[in-house]
Coordinates of C-alpha atoms in Angstrom, one line a residue:
M149 CA 96.1 80.3 124.7
K150 CA 92.4 80.6 124.2
L151 CA 90.8 84.0 124.4
V152 CA 88.6 82.9 127.3
W153 CA 91.7 82.3 129.4
K154 CA 93.5 85.3 128.3
T155 CA 90.4 87.4 129.3
F156 CA 90.2 85.5 132.6
F157 CA 93.9 86.0 133.3
A158 CA 93.4 89.7 132.5
F159 CA 90.5 90.0 134.9
A160 CA 92.4 88.1 137.6
L161 CA 95.6 90.4 137.4
V162 CA 93.5 93.5 137.6
L163 CA 91.7 92.1 140.7
L164 CA 95.0 91.0 142.2
F165 CA 96.6 94.4 141.7
F166 CA 93.5 95.8 143.1
A167 CA 93.6 93.4 146.1
V168 CA 97.2 94.1 146.8
S169 CA 96.8 97.9 146.6
I170 CA 93.9 97.8 149.0
G171 CA 95.9 95.6 151.4
I172 CA 98.8 97.9 151.4
L173 CA 96.5 101.1 151.9
F174 CA 94.5 99.3 154.4
G175 CA 97.7 98.2 156.4
Q176 CA 99.1 101.7 156.4
L177 CA 95.9 103.3 157.4
F178 CA 95.2 100.7 160.2
R179 CA 98.7 101.1 161.6
Q180 CA 98.6 104.9 161.6
N181 CA 95.2 104.9 163.2
T182 CA 96.4 102.5 166.0
L183 CA 99.4 104.7 166.5
N184 CA 97.4 107.9 166.6
A185 CA 94.9 106.3 169.0
F186 CA 97.8 105.2 171.4
K187 CA 99.4 108.6 171.2
E188 CA 96.3 110.4 172.2
S189 CA 95.7 108.0 174.9
L190 CA 99.3 108.6 176.2
A191 CA 98.9 112.2 175.9
V192 CA 95.7 112.3 178.1
H193 CA 97.5 110.2 180.6
A194 CA 100.6 112.5 180.6
R195 CA 98.3 115.6 181.1
Q196 CA 96.6 114.0 183.9
L197 CA 100.0 113.1 185.6
A198 CA 101.2 116.5 184.9
E199 CA 98.3 118.2 186.7
A200 CA 98.4 115.8 189.6
V201 CA 102.1 116.5 190.0
A202 CA 101.4 120.3 189.9
D203 CA 98.9 120.1 192.5
I204 CA 101.0 118.4 195.1
P205 CA 103.1 121.4 195.9
A206 CA 99.9 123.4 196.2
R207 CA 98.6 121.0 198.7
H208 CA 102.0 121.1 200.5
E209 CA 101.8 124.9 200.7
V210 CA 98.4 124.7 202.2
N211 CA 99.8 122.3 204.9
R212 CA 103.0 124.1 205.5
P213 CA 102.7 128.0 204.7
E214 CA 106.4 128.6 205.4
M215 CA 107.1 126.7 202.3
A216 CA 104.8 128.8 200.0
G217 CA 106.3 130.2 196.7
R218 CA 109.2 127.9 196.8
G219 CA 107.6 124.9 194.8
M220 CA 109.7 122.3 193.1
Q221 CA 112.7 124.4 192.7
L222 CA 113.9 123.6 196.3
G223 CA 113.0 120.0 195.9
R224 CA 111.1 120.1 199.2
N225 CA 108.2 118.2 197.6
Q226 CA 110.3 115.7 195.8
R227 CA 109.7 112.9 198.3
E228 CA 105.8 113.4 198.2
I229 CA 106.0 113.7 194.4
S230 CA 108.2 110.5 194.3
D231 CA 105.9 108.7 196.4
Y232 CA 102.9 109.5 194.2
L233 CA 104.9 108.6 190.9
D234 CA 106.0 105.3 192.7
F235 CA 102.3 104.6 193.3
L236 CA 101.5 105.4 189.6
A237 CA 104.5 103.4 188.2
G238 CA 103.2 100.3 190.0
H239 CA 99.9 100.6 188.2
A240 CA 101.0 101.9 184.8
S241 CA 102.8 100.5 181.9
E242 CA 104.8 103.6 180.9
D243 CA 108.1 104.6 182.2
I244 CA 108.0 108.0 184.0
W245 CA 110.8 110.6 184.5
L246 CA 110.3 114.0 186.3
I247 CA 112.8 116.7 185.4
D248 CA 112.9 120.1 187.0
R249 CA 114.0 123.4 185.3
D250 CA 117.6 122.7 186.3
F251 CA 117.4 119.6 184.4
N252 CA 117.7 117.7 187.6
L253 CA 116.2 114.1 187.3
L254 CA 113.8 114.1 190.2
M255 CA 112.1 110.8 189.3
S256 CA 113.1 107.8 187.2
P257 CA 111.3 104.6 186.4
D258 CA 112.8 102.7 189.4
G259 CA 111.3 105.3 191.6
A260 CA 114.6 106.5 193.3
P261 CA 115.3 110.2 193.4
N262 CA 118.3 111.1 191.1
E263 CA 119.4 114.4 192.2
G264 CA 122.0 115.9 190.0
A265 CA 121.7 113.3 187.2
Q266 CA 121.3 114.8 183.7
P267 CA 118.4 114.1 181.3
D268 CA 120.6 113.3 178.5
S269 CA 122.2 110.2 180.4
P270 CA 121.8 107.2 177.9
V271 CA 121.0 105.0 180.8
L272 CA 118.6 106.9 182.7
L273 CA 116.6 108.5 179.7
P274 CA 115.3 107.2 176.3
E275 CA 117.1 108.3 173.0
N276 CA 116.5 112.0 171.9
A277 CA 115.0 112.8 175.4
R278 CA 116.8 116.1 175.7
Q279 CA 115.2 117.6 172.6
I280 CA 111.8 116.5 174.0
V281 CA 112.3 118.0 177.4
E282 CA 113.7 121.3 175.8
T283 CA 110.7 121.5 173.8
A284 CA 108.3 120.8 176.6
F285 CA 109.9 123.6 178.7
T286 CA 108.7 126.0 176.3
G287 CA 105.1 125.1 177.4
V288 CA 104.3 122.7 174.4
S289 CA 103.8 118.9 174.5
A290 CA 106.3 117.1 172.4
Y291 CA 106.3 113.7 171.0
T292 CA 108.8 111.2 169.2
E293 CA 108.4 107.7 168.1
Q294 CA 111.2 105.2 167.3
F295 CA 112.0 101.5 166.9
S296 CA 113.7 100.1 170.1
D297 CA 116.3 97.4 169.3
T298 CA 116.1 96.4 173.1
I299 CA 112.5 95.5 173.1
G300 CA 112.2 94.8 169.6
Q301 CA 109.1 97.0 168.9
L302 CA 107.9 100.7 168.3
T303 CA 107.9 103.0 171.2
L304 CA 106.5 106.4 171.9
T305 CA 108.1 109.2 174.1
I306 CA 105.9 112.2 175.2
G307 CA 107.2 115.2 177.2
Q308 CA 104.4 117.1 179.2
P309 CA 105.1 120.3 180.8
V310 CA 104.1 120.7 184.5
M311 CA 102.7 124.1 185.1
E312 CA 102.8 126.0 188.5
N313 CA 101.4 129.5 188.7
G314 CA 101.5 129.8 184.9
T315 CA 105.1 128.8 184.7
V316 CA 106.7 125.5 183.6
S317 CA 108.3 124.3 186.7
G318 CA 109.1 120.8 185.3
V319 CA 108.6 118.2 182.6
L320 CA 107.0 115.0 183.0
L321 CA 108.4 112.4 180.5
L322 CA 106.5 109.2 179.7
H323 CA 108.1 106.3 177.5
A324 CA 106.1 103.5 176.6
P325 CA 106.0 100.7 173.8
V326 CA 103.0 100.7 171.5
A327 CA 101.6 97.9 173.1
G328 CA 99.8 95.5 170.9
L329 CA 100.6 97.4 167.7
Q330 CA 102.4 94.7 165.9
E331 CA 99.9 92.0 167.2
A332 CA 97.0 94.2 166.1
N333 CA 98.6 94.7 162.6
R334 CA 99.3 91.0 162.4
Q335 CA 95.7 90.1 163.3
A336 CA 94.3 92.8 160.9
N337 CA 96.6 91.7 158.1
L338 CA 95.4 88.1 158.7
I339 CA 91.9 89.0 158.5
L340 CA 92.4 91.2 155.4
L341 CA 94.4 88.3 153.7
Y342 CA 91.7 85.9 154.5
S343 CA 89.1 88.3 153.3
L344 CA 91.0 89.1 150.2
A345 CA 91.7 85.4 149.4
S346 CA 88.0 84.7 149.8
G347 CA 87.1 87.6 147.7
L348 CA 89.8 86.8 145.0
L349 CA 88.2 83.1 144.8
I350 CA 84.7 84.6 144.3
A351 CA 85.9 87.1 141.9
A352 CA 87.9 84.5 140.0
A353 CA 84.8 82.4 139.6
V354 CA 82.8 85.6 138.6
A355 CA 85.6 86.5 136.1
L356 CA 85.6 83.0 134.7
F357 CA 81.9 83.2 134.2
F358 CA 81.9 86.7 132.5
S359 CA 85.0 85.5 130.4
R360 CA 83.1 82.6 129.0
R361 CA 80.1 84.7 128.6
L362 CA 82.1 87.5 126.7
T363 CA 84.0 85.1 124.5
R364 CA 80.9 82.7 123.6
P365 CA 79.8 85.1 120.8
L366 CA 83.3 85.3 119.4
I367 CA 83.6 81.4 119.4
R368 CA 80.3 81.2 117.6
M369 CA 81.5 83.7 115.0
K370 CA 84.8 82.0 114.7
R371 CA 82.9 78.6 114.0
N372 CA 80.7 80.5 111.4
A373 CA 83.6 82.0 109.8
A374 CA 85.3 78.7 109.4
L375 CA 82.1 77.3 107.9
M376 CA 81.9 80.1 105.5
A377 CA 85.5 79.5 104.6
S378 CA 84.7 75.8 103.8
G379 CA 81.8 77.0 101.6
D380 CA 78.8 76.7 104.0
Y381 CA 77.0 80.1 104.1
S382 CA 73.8 79.0 105.8
S383 CA 75.0 79.1 109.5
R384 CA 74.2 82.3 111.4
C385 CA 75.3 83.9 114.6
N386 CA 72.0 85.4 115.6
P387 CA 73.4 87.9 118.2
S388 CA 71.4 89.8 120.6
G389 CA 72.1 93.2 122.1
N390 CA 73.4 96.5 120.7
D391 CA 77.1 96.3 121.5
E392 CA 80.2 96.2 119.2
M393 CA 80.3 92.4 119.5
A394 CA 76.6 91.9 118.4
S395 CA 77.2 94.4 115.5
L396 CA 80.1 92.3 114.5
G397 CA 77.9 89.2 114.6
R398 CA 75.1 90.9 112.6
S399 CA 77.7 91.9 110.0
L400 CA 78.9 88.4 109.7
D401 CA 75.5 87.0 109.1
T402 CA 74.8 89.7 106.6
L403 CA 78.1 88.6 104.8
G404 CA 76.9 84.9 105.0
L405 CA 73.5 85.9 103.6
R406 CA 75.2 88.0 100.8
L407 CA 77.5 85.1 99.9
E408 CA 74.7 82.6 99.9
E409 CA 72.8 84.9 97.5
A410 CA 75.8 85.4 95.5
R411 CA 76.4 81.8 95.0
T412 CA 72.8 81.1 94.1
R413 CA 73.1 84.0 91.5
A414 CA 76.1 82.5 90.2
A415 CA 74.5 79.0 89.9
V416 CA 71.6 80.6 88.2
Q417 CA 74.0 82.5 85.7
E418 CA 76.1 79.4 85.3
A419 CA 73.0 77.4 84.2
S420 CA 71.8 80.2 82.1
R421 CA 75.4 80.5 80.5
Q422 CA 75.1 76.7 79.7
D423 CA 71.8 77.2 78.1
F424 CA 73.0 80.2 76.2
L425 CA 76.0 78.3 74.9
A426 CA 73.7 75.6 73.9
A427 CA 71.4 78.0 72.1
I428 CA 74.3 79.7 70.5
S429 CA 75.8 76.5 69.3
H430 CA 72.5 75.6 67.7
E431 CA 72.1 79.1 66.3
L432 CA 75.6 79.0 64.6
R433 CA 75.3 75.2 63.8
T434 CA 72.1 75.8 61.6
P435 CA 73.4 78.3 59.2
V436 CA 76.7 76.7 58.9
T437 CA 75.0 73.4 58.4
V438 CA 72.7 74.9 55.6
L439 CA 75.6 76.5 54.0
R440 CA 77.7 73.3 53.9
G441 CA 74.8 71.4 52.4
L442 CA 74.2 74.0 49.6
L443 CA 78.0 74.1 48.9
E444 CA 78.2 70.2 48.9
A445 CA 75.2 70.1 46.5
W446 CA 76.6 72.6 44.4
Q447 CA 80.0 70.8 44.3
D448 CA 78.2 67.6 43.4
G449 CA 76.3 69.3 40.6
I450 CA 72.8 68.5 42.1
A451 CA 72.1 72.0 43.3
G452 CA 68.8 73.5 41.8
D453 CA 68.2 76.9 40.6
P454 CA 71.7 78.8 40.9
D455 CA 70.0 82.1 41.8
E456 CA 67.9 80.5 44.5
T457 CA 71.0 78.6 45.9
R458 CA 73.0 81.9 46.1
A459 CA 70.0 83.8 47.7
Q460 CA 69.6 81.0 50.4
M461 CA 73.5 81.2 51.0
L462 CA 73.3 85.0 51.3
T463 CA 70.4 84.6 53.8
E464 CA 72.3 82.2 56.0
T465 CA 75.4 84.2 56.0
T466 CA 73.5 87.3 56.7
Q467 CA 71.9 85.5 59.8
L468 CA 75.2 84.2 60.9
E469 CA 76.9 87.6 60.6
R470 CA 74.1 89.1 62.6
L471 CA 74.4 86.7 65.4
I472 CA 78.2 87.3 65.7
S473 CA 77.8 90.9 65.5
D474 CA 75.3 90.9 68.4
L475 CA 77.7 89.0 70.6
L476 CA 80.5 91.5 69.8
E477 CA 78.4 94.4 70.3
L478 CA 77.1 93.1 73.6
S479 CA 80.6 92.4 74.8
R480 CA 82.0 95.8 73.7
L481 CA 79.0 97.7 75.4
Q482 CA 79.7 96.0 78.7
Q483 CA 83.3 97.1 78.8
H484 CA 83.9 100.0 80.9
D485 CA 86.7 101.4 78.7
F486 CA 84.5 101.4 75.6
T487 CA 83.3 104.9 74.9
L488 CA 80.3 106.2 72.9
R489 CA 80.0 109.4 70.8
F490 CA 77.9 111.7 72.9
E491 CA 76.3 114.7 71.4
E492 CA 73.1 116.6 71.9
Q493 CA 70.3 114.6 70.4
S494 CA 66.4 115.0 69.8
I495 CA 64.5 112.0 71.3
T496 CA 61.7 112.8 69.0
Q497 CA 63.9 112.6 65.9
I498 CA 65.6 109.4 67.1
L499 CA 62.0 107.9 67.7
E500 CA 60.7 109.0 64.2
D501 CA 63.7 107.4 62.5
A502 CA 63.1 104.1 64.5
V503 CA 59.4 104.1 63.6
R504 CA 60.0 104.8 60.2
S505 CA 62.7 101.9 59.9
M506 CA 60.0 99.5 61.4
K507 CA 57.2 100.5 59.2
P508 CA 57.9 97.9 56.5
A509 CA 58.2 95.1 59.1
A510 CA 55.0 96.1 60.8
A511 CA 53.0 96.5 57.5
A512 CA 54.0 93.0 56.6
R513 CA 52.5 91.6 59.6
K514 CA 49.6 93.8 59.5
V515 CA 50.4 95.7 62.7
D516 CA 49.5 99.2 63.1
L517 CA 52.5 101.2 64.4
I518 CA 51.7 104.6 65.9
F519 CA 53.9 107.3 67.2
V520 CA 52.8 110.0 69.7
K521 CA 55.1 112.8 69.7
C522 CA 56.0 115.1 72.6
D523 CA 55.0 118.7 72.6
D524 CA 57.7 120.1 74.8
E525 CA 60.9 118.3 74.2
Q526 CA 64.2 118.8 76.1
P527 CA 67.4 117.5 74.2
L528 CA 69.4 114.5 75.5
S529 CA 73.2 114.0 75.3
G530 CA 73.9 110.6 73.7
D531 CA 75.0 108.4 70.9
Y532 CA 72.5 108.7 68.0
G533 CA 73.2 105.2 66.6
R534 CA 73.1 103.5 70.0
L535 CA 70.0 105.0 71.1
K536 CA 68.2 104.3 67.9
Q537 CA 69.4 100.6 68.1
M538 CA 68.1 100.4 71.7
F539 CA 64.4 101.5 70.6
L540 CA 64.7 99.5 67.4
T541 CA 65.5 96.2 69.4
V542 CA 62.2 96.7 71.6
L543 CA 60.1 97.8 68.6
D544 CA 61.3 94.8 66.6
N545 CA 60.3 92.4 69.6
A546 CA 57.1 94.3 70.0
V547 CA 56.0 94.0 66.2
R548 CA 57.2 90.4 65.9
V549 CA 55.0 89.1 69.0
S550 CA 52.0 91.2 68.1
P551 CA 49.1 89.4 66.3
E552 CA 47.6 90.7 63.0
G553 CA 45.3 93.7 63.4
S554 CA 46.8 94.6 66.7
R555 CA 48.6 98.0 67.4
V556 CA 52.0 99.1 68.7
T557 CA 52.0 102.4 70.3
V558 CA 55.2 104.6 70.8
T559 CA 54.7 107.5 73.3
Y560 CA 57.2 110.3 74.2
R561 CA 56.0 112.4 77.2
D562 CA 57.4 113.9 80.4
R563 CA 61.1 112.7 79.8
A564 CA 59.8 109.0 79.3
V565 CA 59.3 106.9 76.3
T566 CA 57.0 104.1 76.3
I567 CA 56.5 101.2 73.8
Q568 CA 53.2 99.3 74.1
D569 CA 52.2 96.2 72.4
Q570 CA 49.1 94.0 72.4
G571 CA 51.0 90.6 72.2
P572 CA 50.7 87.4 74.4
G573 CA 52.8 89.1 77.2
I574 CA 55.8 88.0 79.1
A575 CA 55.6 85.2 81.8
A576 CA 55.8 86.4 85.4
R577 CA 58.7 84.1 86.2
D578 CA 60.6 85.4 82.9
L579 CA 60.0 89.0 83.6
P580 CA 62.7 89.7 86.3
H581 CA 65.4 88.2 84.0
I582 CA 64.5 89.3 80.4
F583 CA 67.5 91.7 80.5
E584 CA 70.0 89.0 81.5
R585 CA 72.9 88.2 79.2
Y586 CA 72.4 84.4 79.2
Y587 CA 68.8 84.1 80.1
Q588 CA 66.2 82.7 77.6
G589 CA 62.5 83.2 78.3
T590 CA 59.7 80.7 77.7
E591 CA 58.9 82.3 74.5
T592 CA 62.4 82.6 73.0
K593 CA 63.6 79.0 73.6
G594 CA 66.1 78.2 70.8
S595 CA 67.2 81.8 70.0
S596 CA 70.2 83.8 71.2
G597 CA 68.1 86.3 73.3
L598 CA 70.9 89.1 73.0
G599 CA 68.7 91.9 71.7
L600 CA 67.2 93.0 75.1
A601 CA 70.7 92.4 76.8
I602 CA 72.2 94.8 74.3
A603 CA 69.3 97.3 74.7
K604 CA 69.9 97.2 78.5
A605 CA 73.6 97.8 78.1
I606 CA 73.0 100.8 75.8
A607 CA 70.6 102.3 78.4
D608 CA 72.9 101.8 81.3
R609 CA 75.5 103.8 79.4
H610 CA 73.1 106.7 79.0
N611 CA 71.7 106.4 82.4
I612 CA 68.4 105.4 81.2
R613 CA 66.1 103.2 83.4
I614 CA 63.9 100.6 81.7
D615 CA 60.8 99.4 83.5
V616 CA 58.7 96.7 82.1
L617 CA 55.0 95.9 82.9
S618 CA 53.4 92.8 81.2
Q619 CA 50.1 90.8 81.1
P620 CA 48.5 88.9 78.3
G621 CA 47.5 91.5 75.7
D622 CA 49.3 94.4 77.1
T623 CA 53.1 94.8 77.5
V624 CA 54.6 98.0 78.1
F625 CA 58.4 98.9 78.1
R626 CA 59.0 102.4 79.8
F627 CA 62.3 104.3 79.3
L628 CA 63.0 107.0 82.0
L629 CA 65.4 109.5 80.5
P630 CA 67.8 111.3 82.8
D631 CA 68.2 115.0 83.4
Q632 CA 70.5 116.7 81.0
A633 CA 73.0 117.4 83.9
S634 CA 73.2 113.8 84.9
T635 CA 74.0 112.5 81.3
P636 CA 77.7 111.5 80.9
A637 CA 79.5 113.5 78.1
R638 CA 82.2 111.1 76.8
V639 CA 83.1 111.7 73.2
K640 CA 85.1 109.5 70.9

């Protein structure tokens, strides 16, 4: 099942549960409110009847003074009371009983006096009438409600005390079905049902709309993820908002961008590797070809001066050995488990040794090599041989590209070493790639180009950062040395 429908059905179930809960609660509250309203109406009617019945003996005593004080106890007013209740019974929907203190039934719903009849008679009185009557004789109105199997609906019975001269002289019992309660409940339930059905339809449409709106970004992200899985990293979600889903979409876009950049770098690196392999093949083939030619000439007896031949062979084998050594050196330096011998070193001493080693080569090319020492030097933990090799590599390149009569300056100051030459400079397009392992610059086509890659590997192992600035006539390599505390201390 699709996510949009799962979300829709989740919304629909929540709304349905809410609607059913509201319906049940509304039905209970409506029924209770209707019953309370009917009970209050019946209570008011009962009080009015009780007051009217209590007023009959008073009027009778005024008309017949000899009966004063006897009241209802003698039943002398029963006929007049019966006539009054008969009149009310003809105009009311309730069943009315009148009971005196001796539990004589003075009045029943058919209007006939029932002297001597007992109020617990199942024929004449409603069920549980005695308990209501006994409670009413204490001066408190009493209620009971029950379902009548005879008429098939809820009925309400109320006992109202009839007060004469501050005492309870009788009880007026009213019994009536809760007229219209079931019909009112049915009508209310129908209205509620129609309202809830309409509301659910509208809510379902709104839920479907928001489900689609909520899942649309997920569908877009799913499509983009599938495209990235197939190798297309150019598609973007471009989410809006600041919620979690938008954050996920932006993360997916960032992932696609990084993958696209990585693929571009991998393609560039692969092309550089191919160029490197071609250059290495050429570099290896050249000395091997020369050596083979010399050996074949020697074997055929057509070689020239033996001393010159041997010198040429030695030169070619030395070049071949250096090339292979550089490759092995770079490979070892880039292995994390290859450790260097770290000891406390003097950068000034290392630079002096490097400059001293390059003096003959600089003099041969008529290049002035100058070293500006540091006045206040701090020691550095490092491998002496590797650090000297790093500086010698850059110095060798600087001397080699410098024209006759120019100057190469080595300066050590403020934990930074700079090597500056006055050569042709490095092309802007080559500058970001000069330390890459397989990259060959415009000025180094046909060579292995491993020297700077080795220098960069040595610098990385010593936490030294190398910055390069170059323009025609002015190239500066700047080595930023780390603090003593941040220098690794691995010894082997």
